[in-house]
Amino acid sequence: MQFKRLVKTLGTCTFLLLLFTGYHRSYTIRYLHTPTIQLPVDTTVFHIVDFGDEVSNDTLLQSLSKEGYPIRYSRAIRTGVCFDNKCRPLDVVLHWNVTGRYLGFELPKKEFLSKYDHEPFTEKEYQRLHELLTDSLSPLGGFYYNEVVPQADSTYNKVDAVSGATSANVLEYVVEGAALTTYKLWHLVYGPTQPKIQALTRQRLSPELLYLILTSSNMNDRMWALNHVQGYVASTPEMQALVLSYISSSNYSLAERAINSINQTDLQSDVLQARLMTIFLKSGHSTKKLLLLKLKEAPKLSTEVADVLRNNLQLLNGELLATTLDLFIQQGSIDLETSRAVSELLVNTNSYVSKMAFSFLEKVNSTDETIKKRLTDYRAKQAGSGVR
Amino acid sequence: MTKMKRRSALASLGSISLGISSKGFLVKEKEVAVSDTYKIKKQTLKTDILIIGGGTAGVVAAIQAGRAGKKTILVESGSQLGGTTTTGGVAFPGIFFAWGQQVISGIGWELVQEAVAMNDDTLPNFSIPHGKNHPRHQIRLNGQLYAMLIEEKCVQAGVHIRYYESPTRITFKNNNWTVETMGKGMHTEIQCNQLIDCSGNAFATTLAGYPVLRESVTQPGSLMFQIGGYDFEQLDLNLIKQKYEEEIKKGTLDKYEFRNNVIQILKSQGDNISHVMGADSTTSESHTLANIKGRASLLNTVRFLRTLPGLEKLKIIDVQNETAVRETYRIDGHYLVTQEDYVTGKVFEDAVSYSYYPIDLHDEHGIIPRHLNEGVIPTVPLRALVPKNSRNLIVAGRCISSDRLANSALRVQASCMGMGQAAAAAAVLAHTYKTTPLEVPFQDLRNLIETHGGIVPGLT
């Protein structure tokens, strides 16, 4: 069960946290990345969320801009780092951005993180922790609690301190002397809170918000946004221009996600199809194939695109040629000019190509005399040579 | 029961519509009586290009040759294509991207990409560096789906596939090869102009009479498997480790069989953790031994694990049907790629493809990958794919001419795919120009590979 209260902000974010978390402390130790959307916080919404984790706090703060864009999500973590029934309190606020990406942490005044011997973290260790928590792909994600905390012959202090008690593989990814603290925080950052945040952002997605996220300098943000175009918002000309620029980029992963973000409705546009074709002509093999497959989703292939593909048939290799011919067949709009262009491939010295052209023309069943003559010649040649 | 001749049986299975008819390749055919009731079919086939081995490299080579318009036969001793990726179960090929850019593309990438799309899988974000965790950039595939897709691609490319056949004799005469194979009820003689050895063991090269190289100790193989029936988070790992070590001391378990890492067996629920020491796929006898050893060690270990608290209900969910092999023989090529070449990313003048992977030597102690320095992308020279003194013969895959450490990186699947495409392109041009792969015009070779989507190092 989830409910929310909307509260108008009265001042800065820090003030908000002071007011509503009930800590009544100021924050002195703070490590934060720049949020994706750099607008002032206008409103804070409190969401009561069943996180399904061990932290008792069930409140997630959503800081919104005046436009209603989520700037940041925050969660106060008050828990213990425990082993063998011995606990040290962990009192920290974690922050995420609009896409659920880790932004940072801060500690209430007079609070500090400590290591096995209650020795406080140094500045360097806080920085190291921040860096470790930033890595969403950290191998820590693959470690289980009982690897970090072996069950026998260990004490809490040993766990955080001694490599003998903690898997040697873990030590590389934790703050020295604070293995369990690092492990716990990392799993809080990337645990059940993150999908809850993403779900809340999805509720507020608009073309404008998505556009802002798409312009993020952070690659994960952009990928997140590209994964949230299709099925979430109607694309705008600005968004489409950005998506096209990503398709043109040399970054394959970005291009692949960008192509994937284009939907059938977008493809009704002949202009968009033409732009995709322009990119097609300049792009590498892997992207070319994806673009042809995307054009298969178009309700109707534009005449301009069909013309370009037809004029380039002789330049396409086996796989791209096969996909292009499939595209023509699938679109069902094969004009005489296209059939004639394909029939020219019947005399190609590459038998794989000529066979493909033959198979295509058999499906088309053209009544054009030129094509029929070429087909007859092809059949005669095959019969004469006994070719497969 | 109606009597049916075997040829009719093939026709009733739709051999022609599936493109597996030998019609276009057949020179002659006869039946040789073995007994009063059984005859072996003896065929003579003729083709432009013959590929021995339908594994990771062989499939790509066959498709490339077929798509370039050459008559192509692919001989595979097993029941399906894909080799270690499918039958071996190592269904996570990599690595296709280095330092944010694609370095291996073309046919291999096309196959992987289609398998990913058809299984609704998501590709890793290659723009984020993998750091020390290179498997992050490997692509998990549905192995059985992949096996079917690559077979379909071969058929579409006009490749004549011959399963269950293995070469028994290879001779070179009048600039052509004659390869005799034996299979179920078949004795086939295949005449070809260009021969591509993708056996992984340099088997065709050996049969053809060229020297091959082998280390005194080779890397272990792996029997891929999956286990379940327990909750890892509830296990007392210290206790399990202690009991495991006790069994090793007693000699009931062998620490080398699972990299001395009982925790990893449980954590990864099996997968790529077994080490079958000395695994060798060179002969049916040695591969049989590798399979039996792999299965025996798995059974033995599973029996032990089921005696431990929390693991009483541990069960085997799946086991591949053969032990995948990492290293056997390599050719003695015109050039031997060294570790130094590899780790410095030497760009050879005759480089035909890239390779990208850490130096990854498995031994009795496990593996400690040595990652490449930032920006380094090793390359594969054409000369390393051609056995010394040979003509009309080229290899692709892990039997590339290389020292042991370079080979530990070159042997991986994406690199083998790149080599497969390049080797086939060289064979195609050698057939066209009536020459040998090493003597084809390099610019033509580059053009052919690139036309089919491959990436050739150096400036275009």
Tab-separated table of C-alpha atoms in Angstrom, chain B residues 67-251:
chain	number	residue	atom	x	y	z
B	67	ARG	CA	27.478	-15.940	-49.636
B	68	ALA	CA	30.460	-15.158	-51.817
B	69	GLY	CA	28.918	-17.535	-54.324
B	70	LYS	CA	31.196	-20.519	-53.891
B	71	LYS	CA	30.019	-24.081	-53.768
B	72	THR	CA	30.655	-24.961	-50.156
B	73	ILE	CA	30.564	-28.144	-48.126
B	74	LEU	CA	30.768	-28.179	-44.349
B	75	VAL	CA	31.739	-31.419	-42.618
B	76	GLU	CA	30.922	-31.733	-38.933
B	77	SER	CA	31.550	-34.830	-36.829
B	78	GLY	CA	28.792	-34.016	-34.351
B	79	SER	CA	25.051	-33.642	-34.639
B	80	GLN	CA	24.737	-29.872	-34.747
B	81	LEU	CA	26.701	-26.737	-35.551
B	82	GLY	CA	28.276	-24.302	-33.124
B	83	GLY	CA	30.892	-26.405	-31.342
B	84	THR	CA	31.861	-25.018	-27.954
B	85	THR	CA	29.091	-22.403	-28.163
B	86	THR	CA	26.355	-25.002	-28.520
B	87	THR	CA	27.466	-28.573	-27.889
B	88	GLY	CA	30.055	-27.425	-25.373
B	89	GLY	CA	27.537	-25.092	-23.750
B	90	VAL	CA	29.903	-22.123	-23.530
B	91	ALA	CA	27.094	-19.983	-24.912
B	92	PHE	CA	28.482	-16.573	-24.068
B	93	PRO	CA	30.615	-15.466	-26.998
B	94	GLY	CA	32.881	-12.492	-26.715
B	95	ILE	CA	34.359	-10.101	-27.003
B	96	PHE	CA	33.173	-8.052	-29.984
B	97	PHE	CA	33.839	-4.565	-28.637
B	98	ALA	CA	37.073	-3.046	-27.425
B	99	TRP	CA	37.380	0.322	-25.774
B	100	GLY	CA	33.938	1.407	-26.906
B	101	GLN	CA	34.255	0.427	-30.546
B	102	GLN	CA	33.183	-2.656	-32.400
B	103	VAL	CA	36.194	-4.674	-33.501
B	104	ILE	CA	34.551	-7.912	-34.611
B	105	SER	CA	31.456	-7.606	-36.744
B	106	GLY	CA	30.267	-9.248	-39.947
B	107	ILE	CA	28.753	-12.697	-40.038
B	108	GLY	CA	29.615	-13.722	-36.476
B	109	TRP	CA	28.017	-10.608	-35.052
B	110	GLU	CA	24.976	-11.054	-37.271
B	111	LEU	CA	24.445	-14.577	-35.882
B	112	VAL	CA	24.824	-13.452	-32.290
B	113	GLN	CA	22.618	-10.422	-32.788
B	114	GLU	CA	19.816	-12.498	-34.289
B	115	ALA	CA	19.969	-15.023	-31.466
B	116	VAL	CA	19.768	-12.185	-28.935
B	117	ALA	CA	16.820	-10.586	-30.718
B	118	MET	CA	14.878	-13.811	-31.096
B	119	ASN	CA	15.305	-14.644	-27.420
B	120	ASP	CA	14.283	-11.107	-26.337
B	121	ASP	CA	17.651	-10.730	-24.630
B	122	THR	CA	19.380	-7.403	-24.145
B	123	LEU	CA	22.901	-6.686	-25.283
B	124	PRO	CA	25.350	-5.388	-22.698
B	125	ASN	CA	26.132	-1.671	-22.841
B	126	PHE	CA	29.456	-1.874	-24.631
B	127	SER	CA	30.179	1.793	-24.117
B	128	ILE	CA	30.822	1.154	-20.425
B	129	PRO	CA	34.274	-0.412	-20.027
B	130	HIS	CA	34.240	-3.907	-18.561
B	131	GLY	CA	37.169	-3.173	-16.261
B	132	LYS	CA	38.524	-6.336	-14.690
B	133	ASN	CA	35.235	-8.095	-15.265
B	134	HIS	CA	35.489	-8.872	-18.982
B	135	PRO	CA	32.598	-11.387	-18.989
B	136	ARG	CA	30.409	-8.298	-18.643
B	137	HIS	CA	30.938	-7.773	-22.370
B	138	GLN	CA	30.248	-11.381	-23.292
B	139	ILE	CA	26.808	-12.119	-24.613
B	140	ARG	CA	24.690	-14.811	-23.017
B	141	LEU	CA	22.874	-16.772	-25.708
B	142	ASN	CA	20.224	-19.428	-25.791
B	143	GLY	CA	22.608	-22.093	-27.070
B	144	GLN	CA	20.006	-24.343	-28.610
B	145	LEU	CA	18.347	-21.451	-30.397
B	146	TYR	CA	21.757	-20.379	-31.662
B	147	ALA	CA	22.423	-23.891	-32.997
B	148	MET	CA	19.227	-23.771	-35.023
B	149	LEU	CA	19.774	-20.252	-36.318
B	150	ILE	CA	23.284	-20.904	-37.558
B	151	GLU	CA	22.175	-24.069	-39.282
B	152	GLU	CA	19.416	-22.108	-41.021
B	153	LYS	CA	21.925	-19.453	-42.081
B	154	CYS	CA	24.214	-22.087	-43.558
B	155	VAL	CA	21.363	-23.658	-45.492
B	156	GLN	CA	20.275	-20.228	-46.763
B	157	ALA	CA	23.835	-19.552	-47.912
B	158	GLY	CA	23.691	-22.747	-49.962
B	159	VAL	CA	26.145	-24.597	-47.725
B	160	HIS	CA	25.901	-28.368	-47.993
B	161	ILE	CA	26.139	-29.640	-44.421
B	162	ARG	CA	27.346	-33.146	-43.677
B	163	TYR	CA	26.869	-34.150	-40.036
B	164	TYR	CA	28.349	-37.248	-38.451
B	165	GLU	CA	31.267	-37.340	-40.859
B	166	SER	CA	34.937	-37.132	-40.080
B	167	PRO	CA	37.957	-36.986	-42.418
B	168	THR	CA	40.094	-40.096	-42.663
B	169	ARG	CA	42.440	-39.166	-45.486
B	170	ILE	CA	43.487	-35.921	-47.143
B	171	THR	CA	45.631	-35.679	-50.254
B	172	PHE	CA	46.687	-32.817	-52.500
B	173	LYS	CA	47.022	-33.378	-56.228
B	174	ASN	CA	46.897	-31.110	-59.263
B	175	ASN	CA	46.156	-28.100	-57.097
B	176	ASN	CA	43.090	-29.711	-55.556
B	177	TRP	CA	42.361	-31.562	-52.374
B	178	THR	CA	40.693	-34.903	-52.001
B	179	VAL	CA	39.245	-35.482	-48.589
B	180	GLU	CA	37.836	-38.848	-47.626
B	181	THR	CA	35.351	-38.937	-44.798
B	182	MET	CA	33.557	-41.671	-42.931
B	183	GLY	CA	30.124	-41.283	-41.443
B	184	LYS	CA	27.088	-43.305	-40.555
B	185	GLY	CA	26.633	-45.629	-43.501
B	186	MET	CA	28.629	-43.269	-45.693
B	187	HIS	CA	32.065	-43.210	-47.202
B	188	THR	CA	32.527	-39.928	-48.987
B	189	GLU	CA	35.265	-38.554	-51.175
B	190	ILE	CA	35.124	-34.795	-51.439
B	191	GLN	CA	37.170	-33.053	-54.094
B	192	CYS	CA	37.744	-29.393	-53.451
B	193	ASN	CA	39.974	-26.608	-54.600
B	194	GLN	CA	40.342	-24.861	-51.229
B	195	LEU	CA	40.363	-26.507	-47.844
B	196	ILE	CA	39.626	-24.678	-44.579
B	197	ASP	CA	40.573	-26.393	-41.349
B	198	CYS	CA	38.203	-25.282	-38.604
B	199	SER	CA	38.483	-28.491	-36.606
B	200	GLY	CA	39.934	-26.635	-33.621
B	201	ASN	CA	42.567	-29.362	-33.386
B	202	ALA	CA	44.389	-28.683	-36.663
B	203	PHE	CA	43.080	-32.109	-37.619
B	204	ALA	CA	42.804	-31.516	-41.355
B	205	THR	CA	46.246	-29.928	-41.350
B	206	THR	CA	47.671	-32.999	-39.613
B	207	LEU	CA	45.968	-35.372	-42.025
B	208	ALA	CA	47.254	-33.315	-44.922
B	209	GLY	CA	50.750	-33.970	-43.653
B	210	TYR	CA	51.813	-30.622	-42.240
B	211	PRO	CA	53.512	-30.322	-38.855
B	212	VAL	CA	51.489	-29.159	-35.888
B	213	LEU	CA	52.539	-27.976	-32.453
B	214	ARG	CA	51.357	-28.917	-29.010
B	215	GLU	CA	52.362	-28.025	-25.469
B	216	SER	CA	53.428	-30.763	-23.082
B	217	VAL	CA	50.617	-29.591	-20.809
B	218	THR	CA	47.453	-28.142	-22.306
B	219	GLN	CA	44.693	-26.122	-20.738
B	220	PRO	CA	41.913	-28.065	-19.026
B	221	GLY	CA	38.518	-28.471	-20.652
B	222	SER	CA	35.196	-27.731	-18.981
B	223	LEU	CA	31.983	-29.673	-18.662
B	224	MET	CA	29.226	-27.099	-18.409
B	225	PHE	CA	26.390	-27.921	-16.038
B	226	GLN	CA	23.693	-26.399	-13.906
B	227	ILE	CA	22.715	-27.341	-10.368
B	228	GLY	CA	19.956	-26.161	-8.048
B	229	GLY	CA	17.832	-27.180	-5.107
B	230	TYR	CA	19.478	-25.027	-2.411
B	231	ASP	CA	19.543	-21.473	-1.082
B	232	PHE	CA	23.073	-20.152	-1.352
B	233	GLU	CA	22.463	-17.364	1.134
B	234	GLN	CA	21.544	-19.863	3.829
B	235	LEU	CA	24.703	-21.926	3.472
B	236	ASP	CA	27.513	-21.999	5.998
B	237	LEU	CA	30.298	-21.377	3.551
B	238	ASN	CA	33.115	-21.847	6.037
B	239	LEU	CA	31.803	-25.250	6.984
B	240	ILE	CA	31.400	-26.276	3.351
B	241	LYS	CA	34.907	-25.131	2.542
B	242	GLN	CA	36.291	-26.987	5.529
B	243	LYS	CA	34.504	-30.221	4.592
B	244	TYR	CA	35.652	-29.852	0.984
B	245	GLU	CA	39.254	-29.490	2.077
B	246	GLU	CA	38.927	-32.533	4.301
B	247	GLU	CA	37.735	-34.604	1.352
B	248	ILE	CA	40.605	-33.341	-0.757
B	249	LYS	CA	43.068	-34.363	1.958
B	250	LYS	CA	41.454	-37.785	2.100
B	251	GLY	CA	41.783	-38.050	-1.660
